[in-house]
Amino acid sequence: MKHDASTEGPIPVRPPNTLLREWTGPMTSDLVRSPGAFGLGQVPSRLKPDSVTTAVCGFCSTGCGLKLHLREGEAVNVTPDPAYPVNLGMACPKGWEVLAPLEATDRVTTPLLRNPASGKLEPVSWEQAMTAFVTRMRGVQERHGAHSIAYLSTGQICTEEMAYLGALFKFGMGGLHGDSNTRQCMATAHVAYKQSFGFDAPPYTYADFEESDVLVFVGANPCIAHPILWQRVLRNPHRPEIIVLDPRRTETAVNATLHLPLAPKSDLTLLYGIAAALIARGAVNQAFVEAHTEGYEAFAAFVANFTPEQACAAAELERTEFDRCVDLIARGKRVSFWWTMGVNQGHESTRTAQALINIALMTGNIGRPGTGANSITGQCNAMGSRLYANATSLLGGRDFAQPAHRARVAADLGIDPARVPDQSSWAYDQIIDGIDRGDIKGLWVIATNSSHSWIDGGRFDRILDKLDFLVVQDLYATTDTARRADLILPAAGWGEKEGTLINSERRIGRVKKVRRAPGVALSDFAIFRLVTAAWGCGSMFAEWNSPEAVFHVLKRLSAGQPCDMTGIRDYAHLDQSGGIQWPWPAAAGDALEQEPATERRLFSDGRFPTASGRARFLFDPPRAVAEPTDAEYPFVLMTGRGSSAQWHTNTRTGKSDILRRLYPAEAYVEIHPADAARLGIRPHAKVVVRTRRGSLEVNAFVTPTVREGQVFLPMHYDGVNRLTAPAFDPHSRQPSYKHCAAVLEARLNG
Ligand SMILES: Nc1nc2c(c(=O)[nH]1)N[C@H]1C(S)=C(S)[C@@H](COP(=O)(O)OP(=O)(O)OC[C@H]3O[C@@H](n4cnc5c(=O)[nH]c(N)nc54)[C@H](O)[C@@H]3O)O[C@H]1N2
Ligand SMILES: Nc1nc2c(c(=O)[nH]1)N[C@H]1C(S)=C(S)[C@@H](COP(=O)(O)OP(=O)(O)OC[C@H]3O[C@@H](n4cnc5c(=O)[nH]c(N)nc54)[C@H](O)[C@@H]3O)O[C@H]1N2
Ligand code: SF4
Ligand SMILES: [Mo]
């Protein structure tokens, strides 16, 4: 990678890599540097703005600050906020285009209820919609029991909204089972941190990208998925070594100083091998291990069995690559470890994340600038959902199973402790199984498009018919899931409502209402208020009458927890401070006000929120993948993000004319040139990707990005999850989207 020694000067533009991409136009870095050249941020002169406000972006967890340019109170344009400590005046294409999805012609503008006679969705009033909601959900509960209704929610609504939903459903409606797409995304990091550190606490701050001398990215492609975080890496003035562990030669891998193209899902063996080699060469920080951790001796004895030869064989790596990786980590003074979905989405993902945590702990790379075992989150409010959604964890990162935790939450909310369930919800996959068995008969889907995004999607679609009542709450009636609904509740989107989001570095930022939602669409918050009233549990939620009022409720619930935010005065305080990272306890408030607190990290005192105050080494022997390749299905199929202009199931990004020009219109599969030649697959020809569950016809993108025997499908196109295999990590129950066996067939006419 080319480096710019100064942090101020222009960031060097990487030469286009013709090997990596043959089809595309611009690389992400080009889009970030010269957005205007691609039409981003342009606005007709008749819409000249007359004032400005700020908010954080509503797509990814980077949480960039945006300036919203208003005309008569309505946003007419967006530019990146130079004063916000996250993005320092930069934005990726989605941020520039964040208003476009709001203007889409397929916005749902009124509640729609399926007419049983015609089978068609018909417009109804909110009153009729609420009557239908309550009558039918209650009917299901009367026929099948209180726990026969469930919800699937999201990391993409405001913290105040997700907390409201979780509290309403469990304490008000008497439901038990609710989970969210955070299960598909962050469940592994959540469980790994909780087990290792005692709390779900990503320790870092974005300044760490700039302060490391060695950065290790595992299963992460920030050039595409977190482009502004990658820009922060490029500002690092220490000429850092950048190690990327990814089977594919991604944009990020191309920019690394060392790319280890490990075999898919060989991470755990490789990381144990790296730990053993670090021990063998005396790279362990004994003082840190003795003072601040427990279980190291057992861990060291366990990894002693993983020789470099074994690790290299399992990961299909050269010994020289392995040795160089170990050497860089051993010699680094400030080494940071970053992971995303290549780790979290796997059959042994929790232990893999912990294998990284273990390496950070044993080398003492935590709690200091430029260090850490750092999970990057995905959605704009994935962190909010982990702490406050009241799904897996009780409000404030507590446990449903602990009587003291239940009593505390009940007291804080002024409700009967008996209303708080004494067990966690079923996980997403268990809710699906529950529907299949007939135990769940009513389902409420909020801000997630499960029909497209859930693993083994064919099965998901089949079992929807077993429901008595499916409610979908979304911006659009056209999503794969909404099309199947009995009732659609029209939601306002980002920019049409108030609240807060929590980004990857624990920074709480504001979103604001700068547009009017179309028709009678309402914010998710207002919809939950309507449901509360219609259900008849209004007295329980008397205090929850505005997003900011709920923010104060959540502050109270956070008191004394590692995520304490009692020192945040109000929404205005967030605006004034460029967002605020938790923890920000009231007790420390004055002191915190004094320090230039734009960047703060955790564990600088070496104390972890476990019972003993020590971090734990956790490990297990590696296991075989659920669906190995064989003669019939010889390819490993991986899936993930395709471009910086596409967001998940593309319901939002697909609505922007500009973004649509920045990604391929049709689905494609990345396949190695040698495999393509062997199978007679020509570049751009049609090819069928088949697995044991389904098949998909796509265009062949012949590229050495993938190794022989591997193929990659971007997740943004319809039908991708009809192929994926339902395997889950046993601790986090996160789906293993990045590994199944597939076969490719050239289309004769292709
Ligand atoms: N443009 C854009 N940005 C996004 C999103 C989006 O949809 N579009 N989504 C957001 C969300 S919710 C998330 S969770 C993040 C995801 O961000 P990332 O996790 O960075 O994105 P992915 O492409 O899913 O996966 C990362 C990499 O994992 C690699 N990988 C696959 N199998 C393995 C393996 O076995 N081991 C290792 N080490 N690597 C493997 C893949 O080749 C891929 O390059 O992105 C966020 N940002
Ligand atoms: N094969 C494969 N599948 C994957 C992954 C993968 O790597 N490979 N990654 C997984 C990951 S990490 C994730 S996070 C999931 C994401 O999967 P999904 O959550 O299903 O994807 P989105 O397209 O973001 O769906 C969000 C929905 O909410 C709607 N929406 C947006 N804003 C609002 C709002 O404010 N209110 C309401 N009510 N609705 C709103 C949008 O229109 C959209 O329909 O996909 C997972 N699926
Ligand atoms: S990097 Fe993420 S938060 Fe920043 S502008 Fe892009 S999508 Fe928005
Ligand atoms: Mo995600």
mmCIF file of C-alpha atoms in Angstrom, residues 250-508:
data_model
loop_
_atom_site.group_PDB
_atom_site.id
_atom_site.type_symbol
_atom_site.label_atom_id
_atom_site.label_comp_id
_atom_site.label_asym_id
_atom_site.label_seq_id
_atom_site.Cartn_x
_atom_site.Cartn_y
_atom_site.Cartn_z
ATOM 1 C CA THR A 250 -10.902 -8.098 -2.221
ATOM 2 C CA GLU A 251 -10.305 -4.386 -2.711
ATOM 3 C CA THR A 252 -9.174 -4.375 0.911
ATOM 4 C CA ALA A 253 -6.817 -7.325 0.379
ATOM 5 C CA VAL A 254 -5.295 -5.623 -2.658
ATOM 6 C CA ASN A 255 -4.527 -2.602 -0.467
ATOM 7 C CA ALA A 256 -2.969 -4.675 2.340
ATOM 8 C CA THR A 257 0.740 -5.148 2.913
ATOM 9 C CA LEU A 258 0.078 -8.868 3.528
ATOM 10 C CA HIS A 259 -2.913 -10.833 2.260
ATOM 11 C CA LEU A 260 -3.428 -14.358 3.579
ATOM 12 C CA PRO A 261 -5.946 -15.980 1.214
ATOM 13 C CA LEU A 262 -6.879 -18.655 3.719
ATOM 14 C CA ALA A 263 -9.209 -21.520 2.824
ATOM 15 C CA PRO A 264 -12.813 -20.648 3.710
ATOM 16 C CA LYS A 265 -13.623 -21.409 7.349
ATOM 17 C CA SER A 266 -10.075 -22.419 8.252
ATOM 18 C CA ASP A 267 -9.780 -19.340 10.499
ATOM 19 C CA LEU A 268 -9.971 -21.126 13.838
ATOM 20 C CA THR A 269 -7.165 -23.571 13.106
ATOM 21 C CA LEU A 270 -5.043 -20.817 11.598
ATOM 22 C CA LEU A 271 -5.550 -18.457 14.558
ATOM 23 C CA TYR A 272 -4.698 -21.209 17.047
ATOM 24 C CA GLY A 273 -1.571 -21.892 14.990
ATOM 25 C CA ILE A 274 -0.682 -18.195 15.085
ATOM 26 C CA ALA A 275 -1.221 -18.107 18.867
ATOM 27 C CA ALA A 276 1.043 -21.139 19.317
ATOM 28 C CA ALA A 277 3.748 -19.586 17.148
ATOM 29 C CA LEU A 278 3.539 -16.324 19.096
ATOM 30 C CA ILE A 279 3.991 -18.265 22.334
ATOM 31 C CA ALA A 280 6.912 -20.213 20.866
ATOM 32 C CA ARG A 281 8.754 -17.031 19.962
ATOM 33 C CA GLY A 282 8.166 -15.401 23.338
ATOM 34 C CA ALA A 283 5.782 -12.720 22.120
ATOM 35 C CA VAL A 284 3.487 -13.083 25.133
ATOM 36 C CA ASN A 285 3.043 -10.103 27.441
ATOM 37 C CA GLN A 286 3.320 -12.097 30.685
ATOM 38 C CA ALA A 287 2.762 -9.113 32.945
ATOM 39 C CA PHE A 288 -0.551 -8.255 31.271
ATOM 40 C CA VAL A 289 -1.656 -11.900 31.169
ATOM 41 C CA GLU A 290 -0.937 -12.375 34.880
ATOM 42 C CA ALA A 291 -2.515 -9.135 36.018
ATOM 43 C CA HIS A 292 -5.635 -9.002 33.852
ATOM 44 C CA THR A 293 -6.649 -12.401 32.456
ATOM 45 C CA GLU A 294 -7.642 -15.891 33.513
ATOM 46 C CA GLY A 295 -7.356 -19.261 31.774
ATOM 47 C CA TYR A 296 -4.136 -18.511 29.903
ATOM 48 C CA GLU A 297 -2.268 -21.640 31.028
ATOM 49 C CA ALA A 298 -4.998 -23.952 29.751
ATOM 50 C CA PHE A 299 -5.152 -21.992 26.498
ATOM 51 C CA ALA A 300 -1.381 -22.205 25.998
ATOM 52 C CA ALA A 301 -1.448 -25.950 26.623
ATOM 53 C CA PHE A 302 -4.354 -26.345 24.193
ATOM 54 C CA VAL A 303 -2.796 -24.423 21.290
ATOM 55 C CA ALA A 304 0.562 -26.154 21.711
ATOM 56 C CA ASN A 305 -0.936 -28.890 19.524
ATOM 57 C CA PHE A 306 -1.369 -26.539 16.555
ATOM 58 C CA THR A 307 1.906 -26.553 14.656
ATOM 59 C CA PRO A 308 2.668 -24.077 11.869
ATOM 60 C CA GLU A 309 2.615 -27.007 9.406
ATOM 61 C CA GLN A 310 -0.885 -28.010 10.501
ATOM 62 C CA ALA A 311 -2.158 -24.451 10.429
ATOM 63 C CA CYS A 312 -0.753 -23.857 6.940
ATOM 64 C CA ALA A 313 -2.142 -27.154 5.661
ATOM 65 C CA ALA A 314 -5.633 -26.413 6.994
ATOM 66 C CA ALA A 315 -5.615 -22.857 5.699
ATOM 67 C CA GLU A 316 -3.867 -23.769 2.414
ATOM 68 C CA LEU A 317 -1.243 -21.087 3.004
ATOM 69 C CA GLU A 318 2.475 -20.923 2.321
ATOM 70 C CA ARG A 319 4.689 -21.213 5.374
ATOM 71 C CA THR A 320 6.384 -17.923 4.472
ATOM 72 C CA GLU A 321 3.036 -16.081 4.577
ATOM 73 C CA PHE A 322 2.247 -17.609 7.957
ATOM 74 C CA ASP A 323 5.663 -16.752 9.399
ATOM 75 C CA ARG A 324 5.449 -13.187 8.165
ATOM 76 C CA CYS A 325 2.036 -12.728 9.777
ATOM 77 C CA VAL A 326 3.314 -14.069 13.117
ATOM 78 C CA ASP A 327 6.406 -11.909 12.866
ATOM 79 C CA LEU A 328 4.449 -8.709 12.215
ATOM 80 C CA ILE A 329 2.096 -9.346 15.138
ATOM 81 C CA ALA A 330 5.002 -10.233 17.437
ATOM 82 C CA ARG A 331 7.015 -7.153 16.531
ATOM 83 C CA GLY A 332 4.100 -4.706 16.466
ATOM 84 C CA LYS A 333 3.949 -2.217 19.301
ATOM 85 C CA ARG A 334 0.316 -1.298 18.732
ATOM 86 C CA VAL A 335 -1.504 -4.137 17.017
ATOM 87 C CA SER A 336 -5.255 -3.966 16.394
ATOM 88 C CA PHE A 337 -7.432 -6.886 15.293
ATOM 89 C CA TRP A 338 -10.621 -6.088 13.332
ATOM 90 C CA TRP A 339 -13.263 -8.567 12.307
ATOM 91 C CA THR A 340 -16.594 -8.562 10.537
ATOM 92 C CA MET A 341 -18.840 -11.116 8.783
ATOM 93 C CA GLY A 342 -16.119 -13.466 7.514
ATOM 94 C CA VAL A 343 -15.782 -14.344 11.207
ATOM 95 C CA ASN A 344 -19.266 -13.730 12.642
ATOM 96 C CA GLN A 345 -21.044 -15.787 9.978
ATOM 97 C CA GLY A 346 -19.641 -19.254 10.520
ATOM 98 C CA HIS A 347 -20.336 -22.636 12.068
ATOM 99 C CA GLU A 348 -17.750 -22.017 14.842
ATOM 100 C CA SER A 349 -17.833 -18.245 14.791
ATOM 101 C CA THR A 350 -17.909 -17.467 18.533
ATOM 102 C CA ARG A 351 -14.713 -19.401 19.175
ATOM 103 C CA THR A 352 -13.160 -17.817 16.076
ATOM 104 C CA ALA A 353 -13.919 -14.319 17.364
ATOM 105 C CA GLN A 354 -12.524 -15.393 20.720
ATOM 106 C CA ALA A 355 -9.395 -16.753 19.056
ATOM 107 C CA LEU A 356 -8.753 -13.166 17.950
ATOM 108 C CA ILE A 357 -9.629 -11.822 21.398
ATOM 109 C CA ASN A 358 -7.176 -14.350 22.885
ATOM 110 C CA ILE A 359 -4.336 -13.153 20.649
ATOM 111 C CA ALA A 360 -5.021 -9.519 21.589
ATOM 112 C CA LEU A 361 -5.067 -10.444 25.297
ATOM 113 C CA MET A 362 -1.931 -12.590 25.303
ATOM 114 C CA THR A 363 0.075 -9.954 23.461
ATOM 115 C CA GLY A 364 -1.278 -7.176 25.695
ATOM 116 C CA ASN A 365 -2.811 -5.441 22.698
ATOM 117 C CA ILE A 366 -5.868 -4.022 24.400
ATOM 118 C CA GLY A 367 -6.769 -0.835 26.244
ATOM 119 C CA ARG A 368 -3.979 1.188 24.613
ATOM 120 C CA PRO A 369 -4.147 3.474 21.560
ATOM 121 C CA GLY A 370 -4.016 1.559 18.295
ATOM 122 C CA THR A 371 -4.830 -1.844 19.798
ATOM 123 C CA GLY A 372 -7.863 -4.028 20.549
ATOM 124 C CA ALA A 373 -9.909 -7.047 19.554
ATOM 125 C CA ASN A 374 -12.402 -5.053 17.579
ATOM 126 C CA SER A 375 -15.634 -6.226 16.010
ATOM 127 C CA ILE A 376 -16.926 -3.741 13.444
ATOM 128 C CA THR A 377 -20.725 -3.659 13.481
ATOM 129 C CA GLY A 378 -22.856 -3.632 10.332
ATOM 130 C CA GLN A 379 -26.140 -1.775 10.427
ATOM 131 C CA CYS A 380 -26.485 1.826 11.580
ATOM 132 C CA ASN A 381 -27.917 0.730 14.932
ATOM 133 C CA ALA A 382 -26.644 -2.810 15.424
ATOM 134 C CA MET A 383 -25.080 -1.686 18.709
ATOM 135 C CA GLY A 384 -28.355 -0.164 19.889
ATOM 136 C CA SER A 385 -30.139 -3.406 19.212
ATOM 137 C CA ARG A 386 -27.541 -5.422 21.149
ATOM 138 C CA LEU A 387 -27.998 -3.282 24.260
ATOM 139 C CA TYR A 388 -31.561 -2.010 24.227
ATOM 140 C CA ALA A 389 -33.785 -4.125 21.937
ATOM 141 C CA ASN A 390 -34.925 -6.285 24.864
ATOM 142 C CA ALA A 391 -34.667 -9.350 22.611
ATOM 143 C CA THR A 392 -31.735 -11.572 23.620
ATOM 144 C CA SER A 393 -30.607 -9.280 26.435
ATOM 145 C CA LEU A 394 -32.909 -7.566 28.900
ATOM 146 C CA LEU A 395 -32.893 -3.758 28.505
ATOM 147 C CA GLY A 396 -29.450 -2.282 29.169
ATOM 148 C CA GLY A 397 -27.440 -5.444 28.411
ATOM 149 C CA ARG A 398 -28.920 -7.432 31.292
ATOM 150 C CA ASP A 399 -30.045 -11.063 31.592
ATOM 151 C CA PHE A 400 -33.672 -12.156 31.579
ATOM 152 C CA ALA A 401 -32.705 -15.210 33.638
ATOM 153 C CA GLN A 402 -31.424 -13.176 36.609
ATOM 154 C CA PRO A 403 -34.107 -12.216 39.159
ATOM 155 C CA ALA A 404 -32.128 -9.161 40.329
ATOM 156 C CA HIS A 405 -31.897 -7.873 36.740
ATOM 157 C CA ARG A 406 -35.634 -8.339 36.205
ATOM 158 C CA ALA A 407 -36.442 -6.598 39.465
ATOM 159 C CA ARG A 408 -34.204 -3.664 38.582
ATOM 160 C CA VAL A 409 -35.780 -3.167 35.146
ATOM 161 C CA ALA A 410 -39.305 -3.520 36.556
ATOM 162 C CA ALA A 411 -38.527 -0.955 39.259
ATOM 163 C CA ASP A 412 -37.002 1.482 36.761
ATOM 164 C CA LEU A 413 -40.061 1.185 34.538
ATOM 165 C CA GLY A 414 -42.576 1.113 37.376
ATOM 166 C CA ILE A 415 -44.098 -2.181 36.202
ATOM 167 C CA ASP A 416 -44.978 -5.449 37.909
ATOM 168 C CA PRO A 417 -41.815 -7.669 37.881
ATOM 169 C CA ALA A 418 -44.025 -10.585 36.861
ATOM 170 C CA ARG A 419 -44.450 -8.871 33.442
ATOM 171 C CA VAL A 420 -40.728 -9.378 32.718
ATOM 172 C CA PRO A 421 -40.110 -12.853 31.195
ATOM 173 C CA ASP A 422 -37.612 -15.015 33.094
ATOM 174 C CA GLN A 423 -36.036 -16.392 29.927
ATOM 175 C CA SER A 424 -34.583 -15.078 26.678
ATOM 176 C CA SER A 425 -36.471 -15.260 23.468
ATOM 177 C CA TRP A 426 -35.929 -17.997 20.964
ATOM 178 C CA ALA A 427 -33.277 -17.082 18.439
ATOM 179 C CA TYR A 428 -34.286 -16.251 14.847
ATOM 180 C CA ASP A 429 -33.798 -19.826 13.596
ATOM 181 C CA GLN A 430 -35.758 -21.196 16.536
ATOM 182 C CA ILE A 431 -38.622 -18.817 15.747
ATOM 183 C CA ILE A 432 -38.578 -20.130 12.167
ATOM 184 C CA ASP A 433 -38.624 -23.707 13.487
ATOM 185 C CA GLY A 434 -41.488 -22.669 15.776
ATOM 186 C CA ILE A 435 -43.478 -21.463 12.764
ATOM 187 C CA ASP A 436 -42.735 -24.704 10.951
ATOM 188 C CA ARG A 437 -43.973 -26.781 13.916
ATOM 189 C CA GLY A 438 -47.094 -24.650 14.276
ATOM 190 C CA ASP A 439 -46.073 -23.187 17.646
ATOM 191 C CA ILE A 440 -45.820 -19.639 16.261
ATOM 192 C CA LYS A 441 -48.894 -18.479 14.365
ATOM 193 C CA GLY A 442 -48.610 -14.685 14.372
ATOM 194 C CA LEU A 443 -45.475 -12.878 13.106
ATOM 195 C CA TRP A 444 -44.672 -9.138 13.067
ATOM 196 C CA VAL A 445 -41.734 -8.199 10.851
ATOM 197 C CA ILE A 446 -40.250 -4.739 11.368
ATOM 198 C CA ALA A 447 -37.576 -3.155 9.148
ATOM 199 C CA THR A 448 -36.085 -6.353 7.862
ATOM 200 C CA ASN A 449 -36.657 -8.272 4.635
ATOM 201 C CA SER A 450 -36.397 -11.837 5.866
ATOM 202 C CA SER A 451 -37.658 -13.485 2.671
ATOM 203 C CA HIS A 452 -34.531 -12.225 0.952
ATOM 204 C CA SER A 453 -32.004 -12.152 3.775
ATOM 205 C CA TRP A 454 -32.665 -15.241 5.918
ATOM 206 C CA ILE A 455 -30.515 -18.283 5.266
ATOM 207 C CA ASP A 456 -32.107 -21.193 3.361
ATOM 208 C CA GLY A 457 -34.701 -18.696 2.122
ATOM 209 C CA GLY A 458 -36.703 -21.272 0.206
ATOM 210 C CA ARG A 459 -37.738 -22.881 3.452
ATOM 211 C CA PHE A 460 -38.562 -19.509 4.993
ATOM 212 C CA ASP A 461 -40.916 -18.715 2.133
ATOM 213 C CA ARG A 462 -42.583 -22.117 2.315
ATOM 214 C CA ILE A 463 -43.373 -21.880 5.998
ATOM 215 C CA LEU A 464 -44.860 -18.363 5.814
ATOM 216 C CA ASP A 465 -48.047 -20.086 4.632
ATOM 217 C CA LYS A 466 -48.312 -21.781 8.012
ATOM 218 C CA LEU A 467 -48.888 -18.452 9.757
ATOM 219 C CA ASP A 468 -52.373 -17.250 10.611
ATOM 220 C CA PHE A 469 -51.268 -13.615 10.520
ATOM 221 C CA LEU A 470 -48.196 -11.899 9.042
ATOM 222 C CA VAL A 471 -47.660 -8.178 9.654
ATOM 223 C CA VAL A 472 -44.883 -6.312 7.843
ATOM 224 C CA GLN A 473 -43.841 -2.788 8.836
ATOM 225 C CA ASP A 474 -41.691 -1.242 6.096
ATOM 226 C CA LEU A 475 -41.181 1.760 3.829
ATOM 227 C CA TYR A 476 -42.237 -0.233 0.799
ATOM 228 C CA ALA A 477 -45.031 -2.678 0.033
ATOM 229 C CA THR A 478 -42.857 -4.211 -2.671
ATOM 230 C CA THR A 479 -40.268 -6.061 -0.568
ATOM 231 C CA ASP A 480 -40.185 -9.846 -0.860
ATOM 232 C CA THR A 481 -41.552 -10.135 2.673
ATOM 233 C CA ALA A 482 -44.175 -7.381 2.411
ATOM 234 C CA ARG A 483 -45.720 -9.045 -0.650
ATOM 235 C CA ARG A 484 -46.631 -11.986 1.562
ATOM 236 C CA ALA A 485 -48.140 -9.910 4.396
ATOM 237 C CA ASP A 486 -51.731 -9.935 5.642
ATOM 238 C CA LEU A 487 -51.241 -6.434 6.997
ATOM 239 C CA ILE A 488 -48.692 -3.815 5.945
ATOM 240 C CA LEU A 489 -47.969 -0.930 8.310
ATOM 241 C CA PRO A 490 -46.471 2.023 6.378
ATOM 242 C CA ALA A 491 -43.353 3.308 8.118
ATOM 243 C CA ALA A 492 -41.507 6.584 7.922
ATOM 244 C CA GLY A 493 -37.807 6.139 7.177
ATOM 245 C CA TRP A 494 -34.514 7.679 8.193
ATOM 246 C CA GLY A 495 -34.893 11.459 7.777
ATOM 247 C CA GLU A 496 -38.584 11.348 8.508
ATOM 248 C CA LYS A 497 -38.269 10.778 12.256
ATOM 249 C CA GLU A 498 -36.330 11.546 15.444
ATOM 250 C CA GLY A 499 -34.148 9.328 17.605
ATOM 251 C CA THR A 500 -30.633 8.049 18.168
ATOM 252 C CA LEU A 501 -28.353 5.373 16.667
ATOM 253 C CA ILE A 502 -25.203 3.803 18.190
ATOM 254 C CA ASN A 503 -22.289 3.243 15.815
ATOM 255 C CA SER A 504 -19.439 0.699 15.845
ATOM 256 C CA GLU A 505 -17.246 2.684 18.268
ATOM 257 C CA ARG A 506 -20.179 3.027 20.753
ATOM 258 C CA ARG A 507 -20.952 6.594 19.640
ATOM 259 C CA ILE A 508 -24.535 7.670 20.132
#
